Coordinates of C-alpha atoms in Angstrom, one line a residue:
Chain A
M1 CA 80.2 -81.1 112.5
T2 CA 77.6 -81.8 111.2
A3 CA 80.3 -81.8 108.0
T4 CA 81.6 -85.2 106.4
L5 CA 85.6 -84.8 106.8
M6 CA 87.3 -85.3 103.1
T7 CA 90.6 -86.7 103.6
G8 CA 93.6 -87.5 101.7
T9 CA 95.6 -89.3 103.5
D10 CA 93.7 -92.9 101.8
L11 CA 93.5 -92.1 98.6
A12 CA 96.6 -90.4 98.1
A13 CA 98.2 -93.3 99.8
E14 CA 96.6 -96.0 97.2
M15 CA 97.2 -93.3 94.9
V16 CA 101.4 -93.7 95.7
A17 CA 101.2 -97.3 96.2
K18 CA 100.0 -97.5 91.9
A19 CA 102.9 -95.3 91.3
A20 CA 105.4 -97.4 92.7
D21 CA 104.6 -100.6 91.1
R22 CA 104.4 -98.2 87.9
A23 CA 108.2 -97.4 88.9
R24 CA 109.0 -101.0 89.6
A25 CA 107.3 -102.4 86.0
L26 CA 109.6 -99.5 84.3
Q27 CA 112.3 -100.6 85.9
E28 CA 111.5 -104.2 85.5
R29 CA 110.9 -103.8 81.8
T30 CA 113.4 -101.3 80.9
G31 CA 116.5 -100.8 83.1
V32 CA 115.4 -97.5 83.9
Q33 CA 114.1 -95.5 87.6
P34 CA 112.6 -92.7 87.1
C35 CA 114.2 -89.5 88.4
L36 CA 112.6 -86.7 90.1
A37 CA 115.3 -83.6 90.7
T38 CA 114.5 -81.5 93.5
V39 CA 115.8 -78.3 93.3
L40 CA 115.7 -75.6 96.5
V41 CA 117.6 -72.3 96.3
G42 CA 118.5 -71.0 99.3
D43 CA 117.5 -71.5 102.8
D44 CA 113.8 -71.0 104.2
P45 CA 113.4 -74.3 106.6
A46 CA 110.1 -74.7 105.6
S47 CA 111.5 -74.4 101.9
A48 CA 113.9 -77.0 103.2
T49 CA 110.9 -79.4 105.4
Y50 CA 108.8 -79.7 102.3
V51 CA 111.6 -81.0 99.5
R52 CA 112.8 -83.1 102.0
M53 CA 109.4 -84.4 102.5
K54 CA 109.4 -85.0 98.5
Q55 CA 112.5 -86.9 98.7
N56 CA 111.7 -89.9 101.5
R57 CA 108.1 -90.3 99.6
S58 CA 110.3 -90.2 96.2
K59 CA 112.0 -92.9 97.5
K60 CA 109.5 -94.8 99.4
A61 CA 107.6 -94.8 95.9
G62 CA 111.1 -96.4 94.0
I63 CA 111.4 -92.8 92.5
G64 CA 115.0 -92.0 92.8
S65 CA 115.8 -88.4 93.6
R66 CA 118.4 -85.7 92.5
S67 CA 118.6 -83.1 95.1
V68 CA 120.0 -79.8 93.6
V69 CA 120.9 -76.8 96.8
L70 CA 122.2 -73.5 95.7
P71 CA 123.0 -70.2 97.4
A72 CA 120.2 -67.9 98.6
E73 CA 121.8 -65.1 96.5
T74 CA 121.5 -67.5 93.2
T75 CA 120.5 -65.1 90.2
T76 CA 117.5 -65.8 87.8
E77 CA 120.5 -65.6 84.7
D78 CA 121.9 -69.1 87.1
L79 CA 119.0 -70.6 88.2
V80 CA 117.5 -71.0 84.6
A81 CA 120.8 -72.1 83.7
E82 CA 120.7 -75.0 86.0
L83 CA 117.3 -75.6 84.4
T84 CA 117.9 -75.7 81.9
K85 CA 120.9 -78.2 82.2
L86 CA 118.3 -80.2 83.7
S87 CA 115.5 -80.3 81.1
E88 CA 118.3 -81.3 78.5
D89 CA 119.5 -84.5 81.2
P90 CA 118.3 -87.4 80.2
A91 CA 118.6 -89.6 83.3
V92 CA 115.8 -86.5 85.1
H93 CA 112.4 -87.6 84.2
G94 CA 110.8 -84.5 86.7
I95 CA 111.8 -80.9 87.5
L96 CA 110.4 -79.5 91.0
L97 CA 111.4 -76.3 91.9
Q98 CA 110.2 -75.6 95.6
H99 CA 108.6 -72.4 95.7
P100 CA 108.2 -69.5 96.5
V101 CA 112.4 -68.0 95.5
P102 CA 114.1 -65.7 96.6
A103 CA 112.8 -62.3 95.8
Q104 CA 115.9 -61.2 93.8
I105 CA 114.5 -63.9 91.2
D106 CA 112.1 -63.8 87.9
E107 CA 110.1 -66.9 89.3
R108 CA 108.3 -67.2 85.6
A109 CA 111.3 -66.8 84.1
A110 CA 112.9 -70.0 86.2
F111 CA 109.3 -71.7 86.1
E112 CA 109.4 -71.1 82.3
A113 CA 112.8 -72.8 81.7
I114 CA 111.4 -76.4 82.7
D115 CA 110.6 -78.5 80.0
P116 CA 106.9 -78.9 79.6
A117 CA 107.7 -82.7 79.3
K118 CA 109.4 -82.7 82.6
D119 CA 107.1 -80.4 84.5
V120 CA 106.1 -82.9 86.8
D121 CA 104.9 -79.8 89.4
G122 CA 102.9 -78.0 87.1
V123 CA 104.0 -75.3 87.0
T124 CA 104.8 -73.5 83.0
T125 CA 102.2 -72.2 81.2
R126 CA 102.8 -74.5 78.7
S127 CA 100.5 -76.8 81.8
F128 CA 98.2 -74.2 82.4
G129 CA 97.1 -73.7 78.8
A130 CA 96.2 -77.6 78.3
M131 CA 94.9 -77.3 82.2
A132 CA 92.8 -74.3 80.1
F133 CA 92.6 -76.3 77.3
G134 CA 91.6 -79.9 78.3
E135 CA 95.1 -80.7 75.9
P136 CA 97.1 -83.6 76.8
G137 CA 99.8 -82.3 79.6
F138 CA 100.6 -82.2 83.4
R139 CA 98.3 -80.9 86.4
S140 CA 100.2 -78.3 88.8
A141 CA 100.3 -80.6 91.5
T142 CA 97.7 -79.3 94.0
P143 CA 95.1 -78.5 91.7
G144 CA 95.1 -81.2 90.1
G145 CA 95.3 -83.1 94.1
I146 CA 91.5 -81.4 94.4
M147 CA 90.2 -81.9 92.0
R148 CA 91.8 -86.1 92.6
L149 CA 90.3 -85.3 95.9
L150 CA 86.1 -84.1 94.8
E151 CA 86.2 -86.9 92.0
A152 CA 86.9 -89.0 95.0
Y153 CA 84.4 -88.2 97.2
D154 CA 82.0 -87.8 94.1
V155 CA 81.1 -84.1 94.3
P156 CA 79.1 -82.8 91.7
I157 CA 81.6 -80.7 89.5
A158 CA 79.2 -80.2 86.4
G159 CA 76.8 -77.4 87.0
A160 CA 78.1 -75.9 90.2
H161 CA 79.2 -73.4 91.3
A162 CA 82.8 -73.4 92.0
V163 CA 84.2 -70.0 94.2
V164 CA 87.7 -70.1 94.1
I165 CA 89.6 -67.3 96.6
G166 CA 92.8 -66.2 95.5
R167 CA 94.4 -66.2 91.9
S168 CA 97.8 -67.1 91.9
P169 CA 99.8 -69.4 89.1
I170 CA 99.9 -72.2 90.8
L171 CA 97.0 -72.5 93.1
G172 CA 94.1 -70.3 92.4
K173 CA 94.0 -70.2 88.5
P174 CA 94.9 -73.9 87.1
V175 CA 92.3 -75.0 89.8
G176 CA 89.2 -72.4 88.5
M177 CA 90.8 -73.6 84.5
L178 CA 90.4 -77.4 85.7
L179 CA 86.9 -76.8 87.5
L180 CA 85.3 -75.5 84.6
A181 CA 86.6 -77.8 82.1
S182 CA 85.1 -80.0 84.0
N183 CA 81.4 -78.3 83.8
A184 CA 81.7 -75.9 86.5
T185 CA 80.6 -72.5 87.1
V186 CA 83.7 -70.8 88.2
T187 CA 84.4 -67.6 89.4
Y188 CA 87.7 -66.2 90.8
T189 CA 87.7 -64.1 93.7
H190 CA 91.0 -62.6 95.6
S191 CA 92.0 -59.0 97.3
R192 CA 89.7 -56.7 95.7
T193 CA 86.5 -58.8 95.3
T194 CA 83.9 -56.8 96.9
D195 CA 81.7 -58.6 99.0
L196 CA 83.1 -61.8 98.8
P197 CA 80.5 -62.9 102.1
A198 CA 77.7 -62.9 100.0
I199 CA 79.9 -64.8 96.2
V200 CA 80.5 -67.6 98.9
R201 CA 77.3 -67.8 99.9
T202 CA 76.6 -68.2 96.5
A203 CA 79.1 -71.6 96.3
D204 CA 78.9 -75.4 95.7
I205 CA 82.0 -75.6 96.2
V206 CA 84.2 -73.0 98.1
V207 CA 88.8 -73.4 96.9
A208 CA 90.1 -71.2 99.2
A209 CA 93.8 -70.5 98.9
V210 CA 94.2 -67.3 100.2
G211 CA 97.2 -68.4 102.6
R212 CA 95.9 -66.2 105.4
A213 CA 94.8 -68.1 108.0
N214 CA 91.4 -69.1 109.4
F215 CA 90.4 -66.5 106.9
L216 CA 87.4 -67.9 105.4
Q217 CA 84.4 -67.8 108.3
G218 CA 81.9 -70.6 108.7
D219 CA 78.7 -67.7 108.4
W220 CA 80.2 -67.2 104.6
L221 CA 79.0 -70.6 103.5
K222 CA 76.1 -71.2 101.8
P223 CA 74.6 -74.7 104.3
G224 CA 75.9 -77.6 102.8
A225 CA 79.1 -76.5 100.6
V226 CA 82.0 -78.8 99.7
V227 CA 84.9 -77.2 101.3
V228 CA 87.9 -77.2 100.0
D229 CA 91.1 -75.9 102.1
A230 CA 94.4 -75.7 100.2
G231 CA 95.9 -73.0 102.2
Y232 CA 99.1 -74.3 104.8
N233 CA 99.6 -71.3 107.4
E234 CA 102.1 -71.0 110.0
G235 CA 101.2 -73.4 112.6
N236 CA 99.4 -76.0 110.6
V237 CA 96.3 -73.5 109.9
G238 CA 94.7 -74.1 107.0
D239 CA 92.7 -71.2 105.6
V240 CA 89.1 -71.9 106.6
D241 CA 88.0 -71.2 110.2
F242 CA 87.2 -75.3 110.2
A243 CA 85.3 -75.6 113.3
A244 CA 82.9 -72.9 111.5
A245 CA 82.3 -73.9 108.8
A246 CA 82.2 -77.9 109.6
E247 CA 79.4 -76.8 110.8
V248 CA 78.0 -75.9 108.2
A249 CA 79.3 -77.8 105.2
S250 CA 78.3 -81.4 104.0
L251 CA 82.4 -82.4 102.8
I252 CA 85.1 -79.7 104.2
T253 CA 89.2 -81.1 103.7
P254 CA 91.4 -81.0 107.0
V255 CA 94.2 -79.4 107.1
P256 CA 96.3 -81.4 107.6
G257 CA 95.0 -84.1 106.0
G258 CA 93.3 -82.8 103.4
V259 CA 95.1 -81.6 100.1
G260 CA 98.9 -81.9 101.2
P261 CA 99.1 -85.2 100.8
M262 CA 96.8 -85.6 97.6
T263 CA 99.9 -82.8 96.4
I264 CA 102.2 -84.8 96.8
A265 CA 100.6 -87.9 95.5
L266 CA 100.1 -86.4 92.3
L267 CA 103.3 -85.2 92.5
L268 CA 104.6 -88.5 92.3
E269 CA 101.9 -90.1 89.9
Q270 CA 103.3 -87.5 87.5
A271 CA 106.8 -88.1 88.1
V272 CA 105.8 -91.6 86.9
D273 CA 104.1 -91.1 84.2
A274 CA 107.3 -89.0 83.4
A275 CA 109.4 -91.3 83.0
E276 CA 107.4 -93.7 81.1
A277 CA 106.8 -91.4 78.3
Q278 CA 110.4 -90.5 78.4
T279 CA 111.6 -93.6 77.9
A280 CA 109.4 -95.6 75.6
Chain B
M1 CA 66.8 -46.9 74.5
T2 CA 68.7 -45.0 77.6
A3 CA 72.0 -46.8 77.2
T4 CA 75.6 -45.3 75.9
L5 CA 76.5 -46.6 72.7
M6 CA 79.6 -48.4 73.5
T7 CA 81.3 -47.8 69.7
G8 CA 84.9 -49.4 68.5
T9 CA 84.7 -47.6 65.3
D10 CA 86.5 -44.6 65.5
L11 CA 88.7 -46.0 68.7
A12 CA 89.9 -48.7 66.5
A13 CA 90.8 -46.4 63.4
E14 CA 92.6 -44.0 66.0
M15 CA 94.1 -46.9 66.9
V16 CA 95.0 -48.1 62.9
A17 CA 96.1 -44.9 62.8
K18 CA 98.9 -45.2 65.2
A19 CA 100.0 -48.0 63.7
A20 CA 100.3 -47.2 60.4
D21 CA 102.5 -44.0 61.7
R22 CA 104.5 -46.2 63.4
A23 CA 104.0 -49.2 60.2
R24 CA 105.5 -45.9 58.0
A25 CA 108.3 -44.9 60.9
L26 CA 109.8 -48.1 61.3
Q27 CA 110.6 -49.2 57.2
E28 CA 112.7 -45.1 56.9
R29 CA 114.2 -46.6 60.2
T30 CA 114.7 -49.8 58.5
G31 CA 113.8 -50.3 55.2
V32 CA 111.8 -52.9 56.5
Q33 CA 107.9 -53.1 55.8
P34 CA 105.9 -54.6 58.7
C35 CA 104.3 -57.9 57.1
L36 CA 101.5 -60.1 58.5
A37 CA 100.5 -63.8 57.3
T38 CA 97.2 -65.0 56.6
V39 CA 96.2 -68.5 56.5
L40 CA 93.1 -69.1 55.0
V41 CA 92.4 -73.4 55.4
G42 CA 89.4 -74.1 52.7
D43 CA 86.1 -72.3 50.5
D44 CA 84.4 -71.0 53.4
P45 CA 83.3 -67.7 52.0
A46 CA 82.7 -65.9 55.2
S47 CA 86.4 -66.7 56.4
A48 CA 88.2 -65.8 53.1
T49 CA 85.7 -62.2 53.7
Y50 CA 87.6 -61.8 56.9
V51 CA 90.9 -62.3 55.7
R52 CA 90.9 -60.2 53.0
M53 CA 89.2 -57.1 55.5
K54 CA 91.8 -57.8 57.4
Q55 CA 94.3 -58.0 54.2
N56 CA 92.9 -54.9 53.2
R57 CA 93.0 -53.1 57.1
S58 CA 96.7 -53.8 56.3
K59 CA 97.4 -52.2 53.1
K60 CA 95.5 -49.3 54.3
A61 CA 97.9 -48.9 57.4
G62 CA 101.3 -49.8 55.8
I63 CA 101.3 -53.4 56.6
G64 CA 102.2 -55.7 54.2
S65 CA 101.0 -58.9 53.7
R66 CA 101.3 -62.3 52.9
S67 CA 98.4 -64.2 51.9
V68 CA 98.2 -68.2 52.4
V69 CA 95.5 -70.3 50.9
L70 CA 94.9 -73.6 51.8
P71 CA 92.4 -76.8 49.7
A72 CA 89.9 -77.3 52.2
E73 CA 91.5 -81.0 52.4
T74 CA 94.3 -79.9 53.8
T75 CA 95.9 -82.0 56.9
T76 CA 97.0 -81.2 60.1
E77 CA 100.8 -82.5 59.3
D78 CA 100.5 -79.7 56.5
L79 CA 99.1 -76.7 57.9
V80 CA 101.8 -76.8 61.2
A81 CA 104.3 -77.8 58.3
E82 CA 103.4 -73.9 56.3
L83 CA 103.1 -72.3 60.1
T84 CA 106.4 -73.8 61.1
K85 CA 107.5 -72.8 58.0
L86 CA 106.0 -69.6 58.3
S87 CA 106.9 -69.5 61.8
E88 CA 110.6 -69.2 60.3
D89 CA 110.1 -67.1 57.6
P90 CA 112.4 -64.0 58.9
A91 CA 110.1 -61.7 56.1
V92 CA 107.4 -62.8 58.0
H93 CA 106.7 -60.5 61.2
G94 CA 102.6 -61.4 62.3
I95 CA 100.9 -64.2 61.6
L96 CA 97.1 -65.0 61.4
L97 CA 95.9 -68.1 61.2
Q98 CA 92.1 -67.6 60.2
H99 CA 89.5 -69.4 62.5
P100 CA 87.4 -72.7 62.4
V101 CA 89.6 -74.7 59.9
P102 CA 88.2 -77.9 58.4
A103 CA 87.3 -80.8 61.0
Q104 CA 89.8 -83.0 60.2
I105 CA 92.4 -80.8 61.5
D106 CA 93.3 -80.8 65.4
E107 CA 93.2 -76.6 65.7
R108 CA 95.3 -76.7 68.7
A109 CA 98.5 -78.3 67.5
A110 CA 97.7 -75.7 64.2
F111 CA 98.1 -72.7 66.6
E112 CA 100.9 -74.0 68.7
A113 CA 102.9 -74.5 65.6
I114 CA 102.5 -70.4 65.4
D115 CA 105.9 -68.9 67.0
P116 CA 104.9 -67.1 70.2
A117 CA 107.0 -64.1 69.1
K118 CA 104.6 -63.8 65.8
D119 CA 101.3 -65.0 67.9
V120 CA 100.0 -61.7 66.9
D121 CA 96.4 -63.0 67.1
G122 CA 96.8 -64.4 70.6
V123 CA 95.6 -68.3 69.5
T124 CA 99.3 -69.9 71.2
T125 CA 98.8 -71.6 75.1
R126 CA 102.3 -69.0 75.9
S127 CA 100.0 -65.5 74.7
F128 CA 97.4 -67.1 76.6
G129 CA 99.3 -67.9 80.0
A130 CA 101.0 -64.5 79.6
M131 CA 97.0 -62.9 79.7
A132 CA 96.4 -64.5 82.6
F133 CA 100.0 -64.5 84.5
G134 CA 100.0 -60.7 83.6
E135 CA 103.2 -61.9 81.2
P136 CA 104.5 -59.6 78.2
G137 CA 103.1 -61.3 75.3
F138 CA 100.2 -60.8 72.8
R139 CA 96.5 -60.7 73.6
S140 CA 93.8 -63.0 71.4
A141 CA 92.4 -60.1 69.4
T142 CA 89.2 -60.1 70.3
P143 CA 89.7 -60.4 73.9
G144 CA 92.4 -57.6 74.0
G145 CA 90.3 -55.2 72.0
I146 CA 87.5 -55.6 74.6
M147 CA 89.7 -54.2 77.7
R148 CA 90.8 -50.9 75.4
L149 CA 86.9 -50.4 74.4
L150 CA 86.2 -50.8 78.5
E151 CA 89.3 -48.6 78.7
A152 CA 88.4 -45.9 76.7
Y153 CA 85.7 -45.6 78.1
D154 CA 86.1 -45.2 81.6
V155 CA 84.3 -48.6 83.1
P156 CA 85.5 -49.0 86.1
I157 CA 87.2 -52.6 86.2
A158 CA 89.2 -52.9 89.5
G159 CA 85.9 -55.2 92.3
A160 CA 83.5 -55.2 89.5
H161 CA 81.7 -57.9 89.3
A162 CA 82.5 -59.5 85.7
V163 CA 80.7 -62.2 84.3
V164 CA 81.7 -64.1 81.0
I165 CA 79.2 -66.2 78.9
G166 CA 80.7 -68.6 77.1
R167 CA 84.1 -70.5 77.6
S168 CA 86.5 -70.4 73.9
P169 CA 90.1 -70.1 74.4
I170 CA 90.0 -67.8 72.1
L171 CA 86.9 -65.4 73.5
G172 CA 85.6 -66.0 76.9
K173 CA 88.8 -67.6 78.4
P174 CA 91.1 -65.6 77.5
V175 CA 88.4 -62.2 78.0
G176 CA 88.0 -64.0 81.6
M177 CA 92.0 -63.6 82.6
L178 CA 92.5 -60.3 81.2
L179 CA 89.4 -58.9 83.2
L180 CA 91.3 -61.0 86.4
A181 CA 94.0 -59.6 85.7
S182 CA 92.4 -55.7 86.1
N183 CA 91.2 -57.3 89.4
A184 CA 87.7 -57.5 88.2
T185 CA 85.7 -60.5 90.2
V186 CA 85.3 -63.2 87.2
T187 CA 82.6 -65.3 86.4
Y188 CA 82.9 -67.6 83.5
T189 CA 79.6 -69.1 82.7
H190 CA 78.8 -71.3 79.9
S191 CA 76.4 -74.0 78.3
R192 CA 76.2 -76.1 81.8
T193 CA 75.6 -73.5 83.7
T194 CA 72.6 -73.6 85.8
D195 CA 70.2 -70.9 86.1
L196 CA 72.2 -68.0 84.2
P197 CA 69.6 -65.1 84.2
A198 CA 70.4 -65.0 88.2
I199 CA 73.9 -64.6 87.5
V200 CA 74.5 -62.5 84.6
R201 CA 71.5 -60.1 87.2
T202 CA 74.9 -60.1 90.2
A203 CA 77.1 -58.5 86.8
D204 CA 78.6 -55.0 86.6
I205 CA 80.0 -56.3 83.5
V206 CA 78.9 -59.1 81.1
V207 CA 80.3 -60.0 77.9
A208 CA 78.8 -62.1 75.9
A209 CA 80.7 -64.8 74.5
V210 CA 78.5 -67.4 72.5
G211 CA 78.1 -66.9 69.1
R212 CA 74.2 -67.2 69.4
A213 CA 71.9 -65.1 67.9
N214 CA 69.9 -62.7 70.3
F215 CA 71.1 -64.9 73.4
L216 CA 71.7 -62.4 75.9
Q217 CA 68.0 -61.3 77.5
G218 CA 67.5 -57.3 78.4
D219 CA 66.0 -58.4 81.7
W220 CA 68.4 -60.8 82.8
L221 CA 70.4 -58.0 83.5
K222 CA 71.7 -55.6 86.8
P223 CA 70.3 -51.9 86.1
G224 CA 73.4 -50.1 84.4
A225 CA 75.6 -53.3 84.2
V226 CA 77.5 -52.8 81.3
V227 CA 77.2 -55.0 78.0
V228 CA 79.7 -56.0 75.6
D229 CA 78.7 -58.2 72.4
A230 CA 81.3 -59.8 71.5
G231 CA 79.2 -62.2 68.8
Y232 CA 79.1 -61.9 65.3
N233 CA 76.1 -64.2 63.7
E234 CA 74.3 -64.7 61.3
G235 CA 72.5 -61.5 59.5
N236 CA 75.3 -59.5 61.5
V237 CA 73.6 -60.3 64.4
G238 CA 75.2 -60.0 68.1
D239 CA 74.5 -62.4 71.2
V240 CA 72.7 -59.9 72.7
D241 CA 68.7 -58.3 72.4
F242 CA 69.9 -55.6 71.7
A243 CA 67.2 -53.2 72.0
A244 CA 65.4 -55.2 75.0
A245 CA 69.1 -55.2 76.9
A246 CA 69.7 -51.6 76.0
E247 CA 66.6 -50.4 77.9
V248 CA 68.6 -51.7 81.1
A249 CA 72.0 -51.0 81.0
S250 CA 74.3 -48.3 81.1
L251 CA 76.7 -48.5 78.6
I252 CA 76.7 -51.6 75.6
T253 CA 77.9 -52.4 72.3
P254 CA 76.1 -52.7 69.0
V255 CA 77.0 -54.7 66.5
P256 CA 78.6 -54.3 64.0
G257 CA 80.4 -51.4 65.2
G258 CA 81.6 -52.8 68.7
V259 CA 83.7 -55.2 69.1
G260 CA 84.7 -55.9 65.5
P261 CA 86.6 -52.9 64.9
M262 CA 88.6 -53.0 67.3
T263 CA 89.7 -56.7 66.9
I264 CA 91.4 -55.6 63.5
A265 CA 92.7 -52.9 64.9
L266 CA 94.6 -54.6 67.5
L267 CA 95.7 -57.4 65.4
L268 CA 97.0 -54.3 62.8
E269 CA 98.9 -52.8 66.0
Q270 CA 100.7 -56.6 67.2
A271 CA 101.7 -56.8 64.1
V272 CA 103.7 -54.0 64.0
D273 CA 104.6 -54.2 67.3
A274 CA 106.0 -57.8 66.4
A275 CA 107.7 -56.6 63.2
E276 CA 109.4 -53.8 65.8
A277 CA 110.6 -56.2 68.3
Q278 CA 112.1 -58.5 64.8
T279 CA 113.6 -55.4 64.0
A280 CA 114.9 -53.9 66.7

């Protein structure tokens, strides 16, 4: 292995410690504890684990949590009503809807029911527009975490060619927009892309966000490329064939311990941002 | 010249004729004439000309227009107030804010004051999100017009590599998102891009949206590329060195008579869409 590991664990711990300091200061100053509401629909065990992890981290950071659990057969209307209620509740500062939601639900409609001022997971179109247009607003947690990781490792972004693999509304699309806002040349690739390896070979920065284990091959990479693995597949495996990629890349994120902790750290940081803004 | 001309004039005329039929039918059925409000700030002669042209075309299509002209020294608040008033006025179905606006105005704040249901020019972040996420909503007029032109000329988009030059919120960014939604591999390039000619050389479709006369050179193109010139610079000149590019491209838009008429046609079509939706 020749690449340096881009680990998120320490950086995330630092971010969370700072968020905790700010949460404490806010509470001392105003009596208000930041509160993150989590909404879980259905009984998918992985989703339940994620939510519990986020709640535990919140608690450790001095952020209160409100847990809403809805049955698997919840309708779009019921979920929208719940998210609207939380959006209007002055005691709740941030809202996290754990996704994916069950198939019968219109996920986009649910996301849009979150007040952009409480959208600390960065899933609304308003948040997406803010990321795309460089306006103030919350960042999607994983894309925002990736940017912080790249910045912490002094990865040159301006003028670099960044190739994003995957185009989901909460990962591929926003991370591309954030890289573009930082003056990268950005290529969006996906399942319909012709000759993906040839395009990846031109990339200075590659973000893999496809959700397919070991999808990105080491021999697709340009020597010295920076590789960000935003995948998290069954068995704690990322989207990148790590061993092969680490022979070619200059910097690479491990899975786990790379992007994952940054995602939660950014979520908590933004929950405190939201609480501060709403308590001012 | 070996390229075929991708002209928008006839196609736009067809679109406007259909919009006019629908406007007439709506009026016969409900008594309501579609109404497009145009807002012009300041006395830039080119902007005034554009607005007048759009009003004339509206009139010919049986779309009423409401003309608001504000002084050059208008503040952001005053403009936001005016756009909010129009957004709330049930007699107005679509709103067009002619841009650019004078420098003292926060253009994004002004755009966001337009009700997305009346955003027939597709400038709000909500409209951008809809384009990016494939949701229902209005398209930015020029990007939407470009897509219609490509479709009319049977340009294969899925799997093609589209290179967008320029990243403005109303042109480069949305046209990239629309191309991505149609399954192109999309590369955003801009002033900070390293070796633009090498990237353009890999493009099956090139959209030039930089606002610099004759910027794109013919020898940057891959033989057979499809070239869309969204530029419109002083002296009726586009962003593409037309003569040289037409020797290499397979299809190319002229300036004027390419993208321009499509932009207005899409605006009018969307004004009728808005009137229909609000009169239902």
